[in-house]
Amino acid sequence: MDFTSEIKSMTDSELREICVLAVALCAIDEAMDEAMRLFWREVLKEVFIRGWAGGNDAIVRDTLFEVESLKAYNRITQ
């Protein structure tokens, strides 16, 4: 399926929200793999600090908590 026209018709705010959610997913993926650097977690923290999460503030905050929990769990089980 070609999403090009749908993406191009998005407002800056809509596109930013999708990008924020994509960064959150990347942060969760890296938290599940102990070998991965914590790059996306730091990007997500900065997104939250700068207030770029828009209507996704709660999702970003919960994702950051989940990432920290996953990392702690990985340390305990290793």
XYZ file of N, CA and C in Angstrom:
234
model
N 0.839 -1.178 0.000
C 0.000 0.000 0.000
C 0.887 1.246 0.000
N 0.536 2.216 -0.775
C 1.305 3.452 -0.884
C 0.690 4.524 0.024
N 1.455 4.925 1.039
C 0.987 5.917 2.000
C 1.460 7.326 1.668
N 2.121 7.504 0.528
C 2.737 8.779 0.187
C 1.769 9.950 0.263
N 0.624 9.835 -0.373
C -0.316 10.960 -0.379
C -0.854 11.246 1.019
N -1.098 10.191 1.785
C -1.576 10.367 3.159
C -0.525 11.089 4.014
N 0.720 10.691 3.868
C 1.809 11.305 4.635
C 1.994 12.757 4.214
N 1.989 13.017 2.920
C 2.177 14.381 2.424
C 1.041 15.316 2.831
N -0.133 14.769 3.102
C -1.264 15.608 3.496
C -1.305 15.886 5.003
N -0.410 15.264 5.759
C -0.388 15.475 7.206
C 0.126 16.868 7.548
N -0.411 17.404 8.620
C 0.119 18.664 9.140
C 1.448 18.378 9.839
N 2.212 19.408 10.108
C 3.473 19.232 10.841
C 3.225 18.569 12.190
N 2.155 18.968 12.844
C 1.823 18.419 14.156
C 1.508 16.929 14.068
N 0.736 16.532 13.082
C 0.397 15.115 12.910
C 1.636 14.281 12.606
N 2.472 14.788 11.731
C 3.694 14.061 11.384
C 4.630 13.965 12.580
N 4.737 15.038 13.357
C 5.586 15.023 14.552
C 5.097 13.969 15.533
N 3.782 13.873 15.711
C 3.246 12.874 16.643
C 3.574 11.448 16.190
N 3.489 11.196 14.899
C 3.843 9.873 14.385
C 5.336 9.595 14.603
N 6.160 10.596 14.376
C 7.601 10.436 14.581
C 7.921 10.161 16.050
N 7.222 10.850 16.945
C 7.422 10.622 18.383
C 7.070 9.172 18.734
N 5.979 8.682 18.210
C 5.600 7.293 18.483
C 6.609 6.310 17.899
N 7.166 6.633 16.741
C 8.187 5.767 16.135
C 9.442 5.730 17.002
N 9.835 6.868 17.542
C 10.994 6.910 18.441
C 10.708 6.077 19.691
N 9.476 6.156 20.195
C 9.102 5.357 21.369
C 9.240 3.867 21.084
N 8.806 3.442 19.904
C 8.940 2.028 19.537
C 10.407 1.607 19.435
N 11.235 2.477 18.891
C 12.669 2.187 18.804
C 13.276 2.069 20.203
N 12.847 2.930 21.119
C 13.357 2.891 22.491
C 12.971 1.585 23.176
N 11.754 1.117 22.939
C 11.326 -0.152 23.521
C 12.131 -1.306 22.940
N 12.347 -1.307 21.620
C 13.137 -2.364 20.987
C 14.543 -2.435 21.564
N 15.187 -1.285 21.722
C 16.559 -1.321 22.228
C 16.592 -1.721 23.698
N 15.545 -1.430 24.459
C 15.509 -1.819 25.867
C 15.406 -3.330 26.023
N 14.843 -3.988 25.018
C 14.680 -5.436 25.079
C 15.955 -6.180 24.688
N 16.923 -5.482 24.126
C 18.173 -6.096 23.676
C 19.331 -5.446 24.421
N 19.898 -6.166 25.359
C 20.972 -5.643 26.207
C 22.183 -5.174 25.400
N 22.363 -5.733 24.205
C 23.522 -5.377 23.388
C 23.377 -4.015 22.707
N 22.159 -3.512 22.635
C 21.941 -2.247 21.928
C 22.277 -1.056 22.813
N 22.821 -0.022 22.195
C 23.072 1.237 22.902
C 21.738 1.886 23.243
N 21.752 2.810 24.155
C 20.518 3.454 24.604
C 20.274 4.775 23.887
N 20.548 4.818 22.607
C 20.392 6.028 21.807
C 18.948 6.517 21.776
N 18.014 5.635 21.416
C 16.623 6.047 21.248
C 15.970 6.425 22.564
N 16.402 5.804 23.653
C 15.885 6.199 24.959
C 16.248 7.646 25.244
N 17.490 8.006 24.930
C 17.927 9.381 25.158
C 17.200 10.359 24.231
N 16.958 9.946 22.993
C 16.190 10.797 22.071
C 14.775 10.997 22.623
N 14.159 9.922 23.100
C 12.805 10.017 23.635
C 12.754 10.915 24.870
N 13.767 10.827 25.716
C 13.832 11.717 26.887
C 13.878 13.173 26.440
N 14.685 13.440 25.444
C 14.814 14.817 24.956
C 13.518 15.312 24.318
N 12.847 14.434 23.597
C 11.545 14.779 23.018
C 10.586 15.198 24.133
N 10.588 14.439 25.202
C 9.701 14.730 26.335
C 10.087 16.046 27.002
N 11.371 16.246 27.239
C 11.860 17.469 27.887
C 11.511 18.704 27.064
N 11.648 18.603 25.753
C 11.374 19.750 24.884
C 9.877 19.975 24.645
N 9.038 19.070 25.126
C 7.602 19.232 24.975
C 7.096 18.935 23.575
N 7.828 18.125 22.838
C 7.461 17.813 21.459
C 6.458 16.673 21.353
N 6.123 16.042 22.449
C 5.249 14.871 22.396
C 3.803 15.242 22.079
N 3.459 16.497 22.236
C 2.100 16.936 21.924
C 1.076 16.156 22.718
N 0.079 15.620 22.034
C -0.966 14.844 22.687
C -0.504 13.487 23.167
N 0.746 13.162 22.913
C 1.286 11.858 23.308
C 2.134 11.923 24.574
N 2.003 12.988 25.356
C 2.803 13.116 26.580
C 2.691 11.889 27.477
N 1.469 11.428 27.703
C 1.262 10.278 28.581
C 1.906 9.030 27.991
N 1.786 8.858 26.689
C 2.391 7.692 26.034
C 3.905 7.739 26.163
N 4.493 8.907 25.933
C 5.948 9.040 26.031
C 6.406 8.799 27.464
N 5.717 9.382 28.423
C 6.083 9.195 29.831
C 5.983 7.714 30.207
N 4.905 7.050 29.821
C 4.737 5.627 30.123
C 5.781 4.779 29.415
N 6.124 5.150 28.189
C 7.141 4.408 27.441
C 8.496 4.545 28.108
N 8.838 5.744 28.557
C 10.101 5.931 29.266
C 10.143 5.060 30.519
N 9.032 4.994 31.242
C 8.957 4.139 32.423
C 9.132 2.673 32.031
N 8.470 2.261 30.955
C 8.570 0.880 30.493
C 9.999 0.537 30.065
N 10.648 1.462 29.371
C 12.034 1.246 28.936
C 12.931 1.051 30.147
N 12.772 1.897 31.157
C 13.585 1.763 32.370
C 13.306 0.433 33.061
N 12.057 0.020 33.090
C 11.686 -1.260 33.706
C 12.292 -2.433 32.946
N 12.238 -2.377 31.608
C 12.821 -3.455 30.795
C 14.325 -3.545 31.002
N 14.985 -2.400 31.060
C 16.436 -2.410 31.266
C 16.771 -2.998 32.638
N 16.009 -2.614 33.661
C 16.238 -3.149 35.007
C 15.993 -4.657 35.027
N 14.933 -5.101 34.370
C 14.630 -6.525 34.303
C 15.762 -7.284 33.606
N 16.259 -6.730 32.503
C 17.359 -7.370 31.778
C 18.600 -7.487 32.642
N 18.885 -6.471 33.454
C 20.055 -6.521 34.336
C 19.884 -7.625 35.397
N 18.667 -7.760 35.914
C 18.407 -8.747 36.963
C 18.505 -10.162 36.410
N 18.002 -10.379 35.211
C 17.962 -11.728 34.647
C 19.237 -12.144 33.953
N 20.175 -11.256 33.813
C 21.439 -11.617 33.137
C 22.375 -12.323 34.077
